[in-house]
C-alpha cells in the first residue's frame, strides 16, 4: 500500500512543477505529516525530492528527475479509455486504476502537454443518468464488471420482470456492460444465445475461475443498438389515430417514442385545407397514450379508438369548466 502511494507521489511531482504538502495530502488521501514522512523516505531511497520552506513552499523534484515507472498495467490501460466516464468508473471499482493511468500518462508527456488532461476535463463532462432521476449503483456491479474484464463465467440468480418476479439461475458468459440512462445492463451469452440483463435484478452473482472463449466477431455497440431498437418496438402494442396541427406534428416526437412518431408522420398523407394531418400512431397502451398525448392540448384531436376519444373529450370538458 505504501509503495503504491510513494510511486504515486513521485508521479504527481513529476507531472507538476511543485506541490504543497496540503495538495499532496489531498491527492494521496493522507495527512500532511504522512506526506512529510513519505518525502523523507523517497529522499533516502535516492529520489531527489526537495522541500521548500515558507508560505509559497512545497515539494518538487530536483534536476529534471524522471522516473521510469510510467508503464501502464493492463487494468490501468483499460480504465484509461473510460476516463471520460467518472461515475461509471467509480461504480465499476476502476477509479483508482484510472487515476494511476492518468498520472502515468501525464508523467510521460512533455512539460508543455502536461495540462492536457485538466484542459479536457474543464471542457467536457459526461453525465449519463437522465434528469430527475438519481440512480442507485447495483451492489453486484463490481463483481460483474470484474468478470467482464477477465472473461470469467458467472453463476447468477436473476429476478425476472413482470408481476410474479420469479427468480432463475443462469450460467453466463459476460461479454459487455452498457450504461443506459443511469441503468446498468449486462450483455451475456447463454448457451448459444446472446441476451441482455438488468444488473439491478441480479440477486446473487458468483464469479468462478473458469474462463470462456470470447467470440471475436461480437460487436457490443451494434448488438446493443439492435436489441434496444427491438425492445422499443416490442413496447408499441396498440395504435391510435389522431389529427394534428403543424405544431402538434412537431411535438409528437417528443411526446412518446421518437422513431415511431417520425415513421408515422412520414407515412401520413399531407395536411388538408384545414392544416391538419391524420396520423396512425403506434403506442405502448391507451393509458400511456392518454398521458403522453394530452400534453399536446388543442394541437391534437384523438379520432380512434372511441374509448380514448371519449376520455379526451371528458378531459377537455373538465378543462373548460375550470377555465370558464
PDB file of C-alpha atoms in Angstrom, residues 38-179:
ATOM      1  CA  UNK A  38       6.924   9.811   2.565  1.00  0.00           C
ATOM      2  CA  UNK A  39       9.049  12.622   1.128  1.00  0.00           C
ATOM      3  CA  UNK A  40      11.821  11.726   3.573  1.00  0.00           C
ATOM      4  CA  UNK A  41      11.570   8.047   2.590  1.00  0.00           C
ATOM      5  CA  UNK A  42      11.850   8.920  -1.099  1.00  0.00           C
ATOM      6  CA  UNK A  43      14.860  11.101  -0.459  1.00  0.00           C
ATOM      7  CA  UNK A  44      16.582   8.321   1.478  1.00  0.00           C
ATOM      8  CA  UNK A  45      15.832   5.950  -1.434  1.00  0.00           C
ATOM      9  CA  UNK A  46      17.654   8.241  -3.853  1.00  0.00           C
ATOM     10  CA  UNK A  47      14.712  10.133  -5.344  1.00  0.00           C
ATOM     11  CA  UNK A  48      15.704  13.826  -5.308  1.00  0.00           C
ATOM     12  CA  UNK A  49      12.658  15.291  -3.559  1.00  0.00           C
ATOM     13  CA  UNK A  50      13.336  18.838  -2.399  1.00  0.00           C
ATOM     14  CA  UNK A  51      11.246  20.605   0.244  1.00  0.00           C
ATOM     15  CA  UNK A  52      10.964  24.383   0.126  1.00  0.00           C
ATOM     16  CA  UNK A  53      10.004  26.159   3.342  1.00  0.00           C
ATOM     17  CA  UNK A  54       7.729  29.134   3.686  1.00  0.00           C
ATOM     18  CA  UNK A  55       4.254  30.178   2.594  1.00  0.00           C
ATOM     19  CA  UNK A  56       4.995  29.619  -1.104  1.00  0.00           C
ATOM     20  CA  UNK A  57       6.986  26.462  -0.398  1.00  0.00           C
ATOM     21  CA  UNK A  58       6.213  22.881  -1.228  1.00  0.00           C
ATOM     22  CA  UNK A  59       7.808  19.808  -2.732  1.00  0.00           C
ATOM     23  CA  UNK A  60       9.485  19.445  -6.105  1.00  0.00           C
ATOM     24  CA  UNK A  61      11.824  17.077  -7.931  1.00  0.00           C
ATOM     25  CA  UNK A  62      15.330  18.402  -8.450  1.00  0.00           C
ATOM     26  CA  UNK A  63      17.351  18.426 -11.648  1.00  0.00           C
ATOM     27  CA  UNK A  64      14.680  17.263 -14.089  1.00  0.00           C
ATOM     28  CA  UNK A  65      14.440  13.870 -12.433  1.00  0.00           C
ATOM     29  CA  UNK A  66      12.318  11.413 -14.448  1.00  0.00           C
ATOM     30  CA  UNK A  67      11.052   8.111 -13.105  1.00  0.00           C
ATOM     31  CA  UNK A  68      10.735   5.160 -15.435  1.00  0.00           C
ATOM     32  CA  UNK A  69       7.772   3.795 -13.524  1.00  0.00           C
ATOM     33  CA  UNK A  70       5.346   5.031 -16.161  1.00  0.00           C
ATOM     34  CA  UNK A  71       4.430   1.729 -17.833  1.00  0.00           C
ATOM     35  CA  UNK A  72       0.691   1.100 -17.712  1.00  0.00           C
ATOM     36  CA  UNK A  73      -0.684  -2.047 -16.104  1.00  0.00           C
ATOM     37  CA  UNK A  74      -3.441  -3.763 -18.073  1.00  0.00           C
ATOM     38  CA  UNK A  75      -6.273  -2.600 -15.808  1.00  0.00           C
ATOM     39  CA  UNK A  76      -4.892   0.943 -15.914  1.00  0.00           C
ATOM     40  CA  UNK A  77      -4.700   0.912 -19.715  1.00  0.00           C
ATOM     41  CA  UNK A  78      -8.279  -0.361 -19.997  1.00  0.00           C
ATOM     42  CA  UNK A  79      -9.561   2.165 -17.458  1.00  0.00           C
ATOM     43  CA  UNK A  80      -7.788   4.984 -19.286  1.00  0.00           C
ATOM     44  CA  UNK A  81     -10.121   4.577 -22.270  1.00  0.00           C
ATOM     45  CA  UNK A  82     -13.070   5.096 -19.901  1.00  0.00           C
ATOM     46  CA  UNK A  83     -11.603   8.122 -18.148  1.00  0.00           C
ATOM     47  CA  UNK A  84     -14.306  10.370 -19.590  1.00  0.00           C
ATOM     48  CA  UNK A  85     -16.894   8.405 -17.596  1.00  0.00           C
ATOM     49  CA  UNK A  86     -16.020   9.212 -13.965  1.00  0.00           C
ATOM     50  CA  UNK A  87     -19.282   7.959 -12.456  1.00  0.00           C
ATOM     51  CA  UNK A  88     -19.113   4.701 -14.428  1.00  0.00           C
ATOM     52  CA  UNK A  89     -15.501   4.115 -13.365  1.00  0.00           C
ATOM     53  CA  UNK A  90     -16.412   4.716  -9.741  1.00  0.00           C
ATOM     54  CA  UNK A  91     -19.367   2.330  -9.876  1.00  0.00           C
ATOM     55  CA  UNK A  92     -17.297  -0.424 -11.524  1.00  0.00           C
ATOM     56  CA  UNK A  93     -14.491  -0.049  -8.972  1.00  0.00           C
ATOM     57  CA  UNK A  94     -11.962   1.239 -11.522  1.00  0.00           C
ATOM     58  CA  UNK A  95     -11.490   4.776 -10.202  1.00  0.00           C
ATOM     59  CA  UNK A  96      -8.053   4.105  -8.660  1.00  0.00           C
ATOM     60  CA  UNK A  97      -6.778   2.336 -11.788  1.00  0.00           C
ATOM     61  CA  UNK A  98      -7.898   5.243 -13.975  1.00  0.00           C
ATOM     62  CA  UNK A  99      -6.294   7.783 -11.648  1.00  0.00           C
ATOM     63  CA  UNK A 100      -2.976   5.908 -11.740  1.00  0.00           C
ATOM     64  CA  UNK A 101      -3.159   5.623 -15.527  1.00  0.00           C
ATOM     65  CA  UNK A 102      -3.764   9.343 -15.974  1.00  0.00           C
ATOM     66  CA  UNK A 103      -0.816  10.145 -13.714  1.00  0.00           C
ATOM     67  CA  UNK A 104       1.496   7.831 -15.637  1.00  0.00           C
ATOM     68  CA  UNK A 105       0.456   9.275 -18.974  1.00  0.00           C
ATOM     69  CA  UNK A 106       0.853  12.805 -17.644  1.00  0.00           C
ATOM     70  CA  UNK A 107       4.307  12.000 -16.284  1.00  0.00           C
ATOM     71  CA  UNK A 108       5.399  10.647 -19.663  1.00  0.00           C
ATOM     72  CA  UNK A 109       4.272  13.745 -21.582  1.00  0.00           C
ATOM     73  CA  UNK A 110       6.375  16.729 -22.456  1.00  0.00           C
ATOM     74  CA  UNK A 111       6.094  19.543 -19.878  1.00  0.00           C
ATOM     75  CA  UNK A 112       4.139  21.671 -22.347  1.00  0.00           C
ATOM     76  CA  UNK A 113       1.463  18.970 -22.652  1.00  0.00           C
ATOM     77  CA  UNK A 114       1.005  18.005 -19.024  1.00  0.00           C
ATOM     78  CA  UNK A 115      -2.072  20.155 -18.567  1.00  0.00           C
ATOM     79  CA  UNK A 116      -3.883  18.322 -21.388  1.00  0.00           C
ATOM     80  CA  UNK A 117      -5.979  16.134 -19.066  1.00  0.00           C
ATOM     81  CA  UNK A 118      -7.035  19.077 -16.914  1.00  0.00           C
ATOM     82  CA  UNK A 119      -7.775  21.117 -20.027  1.00  0.00           C
ATOM     83  CA  UNK A 120     -10.017  18.368 -21.421  1.00  0.00           C
ATOM     84  CA  UNK A 121     -11.778  17.899 -18.070  1.00  0.00           C
ATOM     85  CA  UNK A 122     -12.592  21.606 -17.965  1.00  0.00           C
ATOM     86  CA  UNK A 123     -14.179  21.393 -21.410  1.00  0.00           C
ATOM     87  CA  UNK A 124     -16.038  18.058 -21.446  1.00  0.00           C
ATOM     88  CA  UNK A 125     -18.048  16.095 -18.902  1.00  0.00           C
ATOM     89  CA  UNK A 126     -20.463  13.221 -19.494  1.00  0.00           C
ATOM     90  CA  UNK A 127     -23.436  12.934 -17.131  1.00  0.00           C
ATOM     91  CA  UNK A 128     -25.097   9.653 -18.100  1.00  0.00           C
ATOM     92  CA  UNK A 129     -28.246   9.487 -15.910  1.00  0.00           C
ATOM     93  CA  UNK A 130     -31.433  11.169 -17.054  1.00  0.00           C
ATOM     94  CA  UNK A 131     -32.910  14.268 -15.418  1.00  0.00           C
ATOM     95  CA  UNK A 132     -34.963  13.990 -12.219  1.00  0.00           C
ATOM     96  CA  UNK A 133     -33.633  10.523 -11.540  1.00  0.00           C
ATOM     97  CA  UNK A 134     -30.901   9.634  -9.081  1.00  0.00           C
ATOM     98  CA  UNK A 135     -29.915   6.051  -9.956  1.00  0.00           C
ATOM     99  CA  UNK A 136     -28.646   3.671  -7.294  1.00  0.00           C
ATOM    100  CA  UNK A 137     -25.480   1.731  -8.078  1.00  0.00           C
ATOM    101  CA  UNK A 138     -26.244  -2.019  -8.116  1.00  0.00           C
ATOM    102  CA  UNK A 139     -24.386  -3.716  -5.273  1.00  0.00           C
ATOM    103  CA  UNK A 140     -23.238  -6.556  -7.532  1.00  0.00           C
ATOM    104  CA  UNK A 141     -21.909  -4.335 -10.321  1.00  0.00           C
ATOM    105  CA  UNK A 142     -18.198  -4.525  -9.300  1.00  0.00           C
ATOM    106  CA  UNK A 143     -18.328  -8.353  -9.260  1.00  0.00           C
ATOM    107  CA  UNK A 144     -19.979  -8.428 -12.675  1.00  0.00           C
ATOM    108  CA  UNK A 145     -17.521  -5.837 -14.035  1.00  0.00           C
ATOM    109  CA  UNK A 146     -14.528  -7.885 -12.842  1.00  0.00           C
ATOM    110  CA  UNK A 147     -15.899 -10.942 -14.639  1.00  0.00           C
ATOM    111  CA  UNK A 148     -16.415  -8.913 -17.824  1.00  0.00           C
ATOM    112  CA  UNK A 149     -12.813  -7.689 -17.782  1.00  0.00           C
ATOM    113  CA  UNK A 150     -11.387 -11.162 -17.027  1.00  0.00           C
ATOM    114  CA  UNK A 151     -13.699 -13.192 -19.343  1.00  0.00           C
ATOM    115  CA  UNK A 152     -14.771 -15.343 -16.383  1.00  0.00           C
ATOM    116  CA  UNK A 153     -18.016 -17.305 -16.310  1.00  0.00           C
ATOM    117  CA  UNK A 154     -20.698 -16.096 -13.910  1.00  0.00           C
ATOM    118  CA  UNK A 155     -23.196 -18.145 -11.953  1.00  0.00           C
ATOM    119  CA  UNK A 156     -26.083 -15.749 -11.374  1.00  0.00           C
ATOM    120  CA  UNK A 157     -29.538 -15.700  -9.854  1.00  0.00           C
ATOM    121  CA  UNK A 158     -31.805 -13.277 -11.708  1.00  0.00           C
ATOM    122  CA  UNK A 159     -35.210 -11.828 -10.850  1.00  0.00           C
ATOM    123  CA  UNK A 160     -37.385 -11.666 -13.943  1.00  0.00           C
ATOM    124  CA  UNK A 161     -39.524  -8.668 -14.721  1.00  0.00           C
ATOM    125  CA  UNK A 162     -43.300  -8.806 -14.535  1.00  0.00           C
ATOM    126  CA  UNK A 163     -45.702  -9.241 -11.697  1.00  0.00           C
ATOM    127  CA  UNK A 164     -44.525 -12.646 -10.478  1.00  0.00           C
ATOM    128  CA  UNK A 165     -40.861 -11.640 -10.174  1.00  0.00           C
ATOM    129  CA  UNK A 166     -39.709 -15.257 -10.313  1.00  0.00           C
ATOM    130  CA  UNK A 167     -36.004 -15.996  -9.951  1.00  0.00           C
ATOM    131  CA  UNK A 168     -33.972 -18.132 -12.326  1.00  0.00           C
ATOM    132  CA  UNK A 169     -30.382 -19.355 -12.233  1.00  0.00           C
ATOM    133  CA  UNK A 170     -28.121 -18.947 -15.210  1.00  0.00           C
ATOM    134  CA  UNK A 171     -24.511 -19.575 -16.155  1.00  0.00           C
ATOM    135  CA  UNK A 172     -23.468 -16.523 -18.121  1.00  0.00           C
ATOM    136  CA  UNK A 173     -20.533 -15.602 -20.315  1.00  0.00           C
ATOM    137  CA  UNK A 174     -20.429 -11.850 -19.582  1.00  0.00           C
ATOM    138  CA  UNK A 175     -19.450 -10.022 -22.782  1.00  0.00           C
ATOM    139  CA  UNK A 176     -20.060  -6.364 -22.013  1.00  0.00           C
ATOM    140  CA  UNK A 177     -21.632  -3.683 -19.843  1.00  0.00           C
ATOM    141  CA  UNK A 178     -23.941  -0.914 -21.031  1.00  0.00           C
ATOM    142  CA  UNK A 179     -24.967   2.168 -19.047  1.00  0.00           C
TER     143      UNK A 179
END
